[in-house]
Coordinates of C-alpha atoms in Angstrom, one line a residue:
M109 CA -17.1 -11.3 -7.1
T110 CA -19.0 -14.7 -6.2
A111 CA -20.4 -17.0 -7.3
E112 CA -22.3 -18.7 -5.2
D113 CA -20.2 -21.5 -4.8
L114 CA -18.4 -21.1 -1.2
R115 CA -14.8 -22.8 -1.9
L116 CA -14.9 -21.3 -6.1
D117 CA -16.0 -18.2 -4.5
G118 CA -12.7 -18.3 -2.1
E119 CA -10.9 -18.8 -5.1
L120 CA -11.8 -16.4 -6.7
G121 CA -10.8 -14.2 -4.1
H122 CA -7.7 -15.6 -4.1
S123 CA -6.7 -15.5 -7.9
L124 CA -8.1 -11.4 -7.4
M125 CA -5.1 -10.6 -5.0
L126 CA -2.2 -12.3 -6.9
L127 CA -3.3 -10.8 -9.9
C128 CA -3.1 -7.4 -7.9
C129 CA -0.1 -8.1 -6.6
L130 CA 1.8 -9.0 -9.4
R131 CA 0.7 -5.4 -10.3
V132 CA -1.4 -7.1 -13.8
I133 CA -4.9 -4.9 -12.9
R134 CA -4.5 -2.2 -10.9
P135 CA -7.9 -1.4 -8.6
S136 CA -9.1 1.8 -7.5
L137 CA -9.2 2.0 -3.5
A138 CA -12.1 1.6 -3.1
A139 CA -12.1 -1.8 -5.6
F140 CA -9.3 -3.1 -3.5
R141 CA -10.5 -2.4 -0.1
V142 CA -14.3 -4.1 -0.9
N143 CA -12.5 -8.1 -1.5
S144 CA -11.5 -8.8 1.8
F145 CA -7.5 -10.3 1.2
V146 CA -6.2 -12.3 3.7
R147 CA -2.3 -11.4 5.0
Y148 CA -2.1 -9.0 1.9
H149 CA 0.5 -7.2 2.2
E150 CA 2.7 -10.3 2.5
H151 CA 2.2 -12.2 -0.8
F152 CA 2.1 -8.1 -1.8
E153 CA 5.8 -7.2 -0.7
V154 CA 7.1 -11.3 -2.0
A155 CA 5.6 -10.9 -5.6
Q156 CA 7.3 -6.7 -5.4
N157 CA 11.0 -8.5 -4.7
D158 CA 12.1 -4.4 -4.2
P159 CA 15.4 -3.4 -1.8
D160 CA 13.8 -0.3 -0.8
L161 CA 10.8 -1.3 0.3
E162 CA 13.2 -4.3 1.8
R163 CA 13.8 -1.6 4.4
F164 CA 11.5 -0.2 4.6
L165 CA 9.5 -3.5 6.6
A166 CA 12.7 -3.7 8.3
L167 CA 12.0 -1.0 9.8
V168 CA 8.8 -1.0 10.5
D169 CA 9.9 -4.6 12.0
G170 CA 11.9 -2.6 14.4
H171 CA 9.6 0.0 16.1
E172 CA 8.2 -0.2 19.4
A173 CA 4.8 -0.4 18.1
S174 CA 2.3 -3.7 18.7
G175 CA 2.2 -6.3 15.9
H176 CA -0.9 -5.3 14.6
F177 CA -0.1 -1.5 14.1
K178 CA 2.9 -3.0 12.0
R179 CA 1.0 -5.3 9.8
C180 CA -1.2 -2.1 9.8
A181 CA 1.7 -0.4 8.6
R182 CA 3.0 -2.7 5.6
F183 CA -0.9 -3.3 4.5
D184 CA -1.4 1.0 4.0
V185 CA 2.2 0.8 2.0
A186 CA 0.8 -2.0 -0.6
A187 CA -2.2 -0.9 -0.4
A188 CA -1.1 2.5 -1.6
L189 CA 1.3 0.7 -3.3
T190 CA -1.2 -1.3 -5.8
T191 CA -3.9 1.1 -6.2
E192 CA -1.8 4.4 -7.0
G193 CA 0.8 1.7 -8.9
I194 CA 3.6 2.5 -7.5
A195 CA 6.9 1.0 -6.6
L196 CA 7.4 2.6 -2.4
A197 CA 11.2 4.4 -4.1
D198 CA 7.1 6.8 -5.0
L199 CA 5.7 7.3 -2.4
S200 CA 5.5 10.4 -2.4
T201 CA 4.0 12.8 0.8
E202 CA 0.8 13.6 -1.0
A203 CA 0.4 10.0 -2.1
L204 CA -0.3 8.3 1.5
L205 CA -2.1 11.3 2.9
H206 CA -4.9 11.2 -0.3
Y207 CA -4.7 7.0 1.2
A208 CA -5.1 8.1 4.3
I209 CA -6.9 10.5 3.8
A210 CA -9.7 8.6 1.0
T211 CA -8.9 5.3 3.0
R212 CA -10.5 7.7 5.8
D213 CA -13.5 9.2 4.3
G214 CA -14.2 5.7 2.5
G215 CA -15.0 3.9 5.7
W216 CA -12.5 1.2 4.7
G217 CA -9.6 1.4 8.0
A218 CA -11.0 -2.2 9.4
G219 CA -12.0 0.6 13.5
Y220 CA -8.4 2.1 13.2
E221 CA -9.6 5.0 10.7
S222 CA -7.6 7.1 12.5
D223 CA -4.4 5.6 12.0
V224 CA -4.5 3.9 8.7
G225 CA -1.2 5.5 7.7
R226 CA 0.5 6.6 11.3
L227 CA 2.8 3.7 11.9
A228 CA 3.8 3.9 7.3
W229 CA 4.6 7.6 7.7
R230 CA 6.7 7.9 12.1
D231 CA 9.5 9.1 13.1
G232 CA 10.4 9.7 9.2
R233 CA 9.8 5.3 8.1
V234 CA 8.7 6.4 4.6
R235 CA 10.3 9.8 4.5
S236 CA 13.3 8.0 5.1
L237 CA 13.6 6.0 2.2
P238 CA 15.6 6.7 -1.1
R239 CA 13.7 8.9 -3.3
A240 CA 14.2 10.1 -7.4
R241 CA 12.6 7.8 -10.2
S242 CA 9.2 10.0 -10.3
C243 CA 7.2 12.9 -9.9
H244 CA 6.5 14.0 -5.9
V245 CA 3.0 14.0 -7.3
A246 CA 2.4 10.5 -8.2
R247 CA -0.5 9.4 -10.5
S248 CA -1.4 13.0 -10.8
N249 CA -2.8 15.1 -13.6
A250 CA -1.2 18.2 -11.4
C251 CA 2.7 17.1 -12.4
P252 CA 3.8 19.0 -14.8
G253 CA 6.0 17.1 -15.4
D254 CA 8.6 19.2 -15.9
D255 CA 12.3 18.1 -14.8
A256 CA 12.7 20.0 -11.7
C257 CA 9.3 17.7 -10.6
R258 CA 11.2 14.1 -11.7
A259 CA 14.5 15.5 -10.3
R260 CA 12.9 16.1 -6.8

């Protein structure tokens, strides 16, 4: 989005970021990553008010990784949840892997392409959180929608 006025461009970009955080709009991964949202994950986390997400953040904060990779993990999860339109409890292995591969293929890893999603997944950070609210194949037509799928 551009209005060719730096101040207005900044306001438009910030407004778009907030609309994504509040889930008013759900952008595709390509549309999301073409924008440069400053500290997106911080705004997203506050807007969600999600206890599962808060537990995930505590796990990431307690990890021995550098601050850079902790921010990357937080951003990866926020971006995956935003573009998939799901809560953390619904973030499946398949959805996180899809996000990581699509990010790498699109060249949107901002220099950490080989590490996209790694810290979020490492040591079961995402895997160890409770899940049961939705299908294991997030936002996919591959889901049969049967009771076994929903109970997973």
